[in-house]
Every structure is written in structure tokens, then in C-alpha cells.
PDB file of C-alpha atoms in Angstrom:
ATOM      1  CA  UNK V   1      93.299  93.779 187.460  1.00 60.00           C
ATOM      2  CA  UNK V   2      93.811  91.591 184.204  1.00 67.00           C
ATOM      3  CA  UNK V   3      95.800  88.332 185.362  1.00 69.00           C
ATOM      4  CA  UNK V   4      97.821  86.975 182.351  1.00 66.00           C
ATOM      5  CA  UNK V   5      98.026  83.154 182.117  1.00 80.00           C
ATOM      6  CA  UNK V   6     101.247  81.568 180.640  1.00 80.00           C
ATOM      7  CA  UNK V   7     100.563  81.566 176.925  1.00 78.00           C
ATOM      8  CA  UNK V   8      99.969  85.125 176.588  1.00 79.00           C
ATOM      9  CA  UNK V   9     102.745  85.910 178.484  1.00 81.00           C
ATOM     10  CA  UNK V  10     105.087  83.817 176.276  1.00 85.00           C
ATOM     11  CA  UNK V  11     103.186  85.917 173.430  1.00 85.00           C
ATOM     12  CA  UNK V  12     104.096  88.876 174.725  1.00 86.00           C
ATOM     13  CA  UNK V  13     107.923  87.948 174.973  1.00 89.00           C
ATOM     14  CA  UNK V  14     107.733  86.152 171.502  1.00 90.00           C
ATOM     15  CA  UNK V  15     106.427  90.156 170.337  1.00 92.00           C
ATOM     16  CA  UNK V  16     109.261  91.651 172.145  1.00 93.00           C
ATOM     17  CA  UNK V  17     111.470  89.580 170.820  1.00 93.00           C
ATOM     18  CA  UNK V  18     110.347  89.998 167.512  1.00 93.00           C
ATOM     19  CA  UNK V  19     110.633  93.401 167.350  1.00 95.00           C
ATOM     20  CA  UNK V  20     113.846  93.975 168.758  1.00 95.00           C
ATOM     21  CA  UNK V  21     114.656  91.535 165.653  1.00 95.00           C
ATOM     22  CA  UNK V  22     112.927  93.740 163.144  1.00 95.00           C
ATOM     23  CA  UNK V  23     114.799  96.935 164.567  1.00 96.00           C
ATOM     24  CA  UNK V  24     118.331  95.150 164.176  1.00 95.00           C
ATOM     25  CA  UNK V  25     117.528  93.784 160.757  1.00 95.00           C
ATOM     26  CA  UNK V  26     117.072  97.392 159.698  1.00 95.00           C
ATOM     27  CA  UNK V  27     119.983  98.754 161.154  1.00 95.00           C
ATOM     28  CA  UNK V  28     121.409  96.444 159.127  1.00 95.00           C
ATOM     29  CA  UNK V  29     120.289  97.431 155.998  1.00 93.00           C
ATOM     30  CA  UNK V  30     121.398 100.338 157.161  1.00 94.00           C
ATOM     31  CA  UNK V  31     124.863  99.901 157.567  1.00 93.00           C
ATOM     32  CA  UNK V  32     125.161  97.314 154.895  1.00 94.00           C
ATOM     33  CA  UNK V  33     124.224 100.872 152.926  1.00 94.00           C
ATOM     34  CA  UNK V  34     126.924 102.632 154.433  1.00 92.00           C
ATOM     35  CA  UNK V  35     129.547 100.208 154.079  1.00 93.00           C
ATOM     36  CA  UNK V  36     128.905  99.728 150.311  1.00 91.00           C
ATOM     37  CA  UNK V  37     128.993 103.724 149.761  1.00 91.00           C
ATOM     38  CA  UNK V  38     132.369 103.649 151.850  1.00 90.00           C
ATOM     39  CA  UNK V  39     133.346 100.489 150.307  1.00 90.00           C
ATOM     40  CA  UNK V  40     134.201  98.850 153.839  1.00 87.00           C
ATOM     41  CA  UNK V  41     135.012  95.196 153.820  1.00 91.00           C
ATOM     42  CA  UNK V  42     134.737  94.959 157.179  1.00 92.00           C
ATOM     43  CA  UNK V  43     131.461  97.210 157.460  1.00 89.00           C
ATOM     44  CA  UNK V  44     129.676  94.661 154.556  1.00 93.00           C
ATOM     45  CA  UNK V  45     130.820  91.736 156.472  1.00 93.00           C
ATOM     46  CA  UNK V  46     129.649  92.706 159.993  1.00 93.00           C
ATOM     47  CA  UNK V  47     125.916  93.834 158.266  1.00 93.00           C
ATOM     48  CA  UNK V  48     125.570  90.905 156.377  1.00 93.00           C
ATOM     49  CA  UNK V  49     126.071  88.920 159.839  1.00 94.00           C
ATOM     50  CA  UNK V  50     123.620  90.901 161.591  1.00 94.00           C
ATOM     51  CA  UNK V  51     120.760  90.402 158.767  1.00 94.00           C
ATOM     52  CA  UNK V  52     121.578  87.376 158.772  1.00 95.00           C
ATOM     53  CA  UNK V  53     121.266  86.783 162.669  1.00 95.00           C
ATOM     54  CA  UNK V  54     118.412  89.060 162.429  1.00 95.00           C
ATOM     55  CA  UNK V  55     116.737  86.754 160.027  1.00 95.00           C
ATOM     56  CA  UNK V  56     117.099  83.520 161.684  1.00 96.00           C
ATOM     57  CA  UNK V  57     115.767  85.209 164.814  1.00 94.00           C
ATOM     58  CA  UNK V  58     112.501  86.557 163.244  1.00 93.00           C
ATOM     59  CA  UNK V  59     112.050  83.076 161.735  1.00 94.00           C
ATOM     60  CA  UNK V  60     112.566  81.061 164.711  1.00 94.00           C
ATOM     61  CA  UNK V  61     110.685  83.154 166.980  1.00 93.00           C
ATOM     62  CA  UNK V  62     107.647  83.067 164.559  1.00 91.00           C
ATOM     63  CA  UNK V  63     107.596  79.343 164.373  1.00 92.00           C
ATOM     64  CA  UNK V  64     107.934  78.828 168.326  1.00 91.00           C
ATOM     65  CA  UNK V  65     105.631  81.531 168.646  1.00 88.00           C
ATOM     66  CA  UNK V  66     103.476  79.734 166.579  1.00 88.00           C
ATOM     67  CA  UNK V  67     104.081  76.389 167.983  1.00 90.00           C
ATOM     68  CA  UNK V  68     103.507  77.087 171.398  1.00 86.00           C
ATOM     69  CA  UNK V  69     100.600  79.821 171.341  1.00 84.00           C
ATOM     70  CA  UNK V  70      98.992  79.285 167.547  1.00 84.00           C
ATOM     71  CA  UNK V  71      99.559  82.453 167.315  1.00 83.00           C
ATOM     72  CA  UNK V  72     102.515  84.620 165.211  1.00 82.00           C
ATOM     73  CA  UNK V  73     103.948  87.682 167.140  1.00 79.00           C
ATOM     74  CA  UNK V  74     103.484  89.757 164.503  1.00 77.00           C
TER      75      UNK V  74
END
């Protein structure tokens, strides 16, 4: 059995975290699509907010990630 030790745990998360970023920024793109074709206001707004939260996620977890394990989760 392969015993992890604390930094490549933290990797791990800093991955899943990461990803799950990824996936939201392109559901975002997604509906930021969608609302434009449908002309939503409210659709444009709420998947500009979500690119941008997805955004500032992926960056901060990259520079923790890098900070703590010199290594980018990517």
C-alpha cells in the first residue's frame, strides 16, 4: 500500500479543485451562449458571474498550489 504524505495530498485536492473549476467555467461559456442567442439579461449576467468566479478560482488554486507543493495542478 502507497502511503501519501501531506503535500501530495494537498496536490491532489488542489487537482480536484481545479477541475471542478474548469468544468464550471465551461458551463459558463455555455450558457453565456445561450443567453446571448435568447437575449436574456438575466442569463448574461448570471454566466458572466460564474466565469468570472470560475476564473478567480483556477487562478488562486494554481498559485497556492504552487506555493505550497511547487507544483501546478494542472
Amino acid at each position: 500500500m502507497i502511503q501519501l504524505n501531506a503535500t501530495e495530498a494537498s496536490w491532489g485536492l488542489y487537482q480536484l479543485i481545479f477541475v471542478c473549476a474548469a468544468l464550471l467555467s465551461m458551463y459558463s461559456g455555455y450558457a453565456w451562449f445561450e443567453s446571448r442567442r435568447d437575449k436574456s439579461e438575466n442569463g448574461l449576467r448570471r454566466a458572466k458571474l460564474l466565469l468570472l468566479f470560475a476564473v478567480i478560482t483556477m487562478v488562486a488554486t494554481a498559485l497556492v498550489s504552487f506555493a505550497i507543493t511547487k507544483k501546478l495542478p494542472f
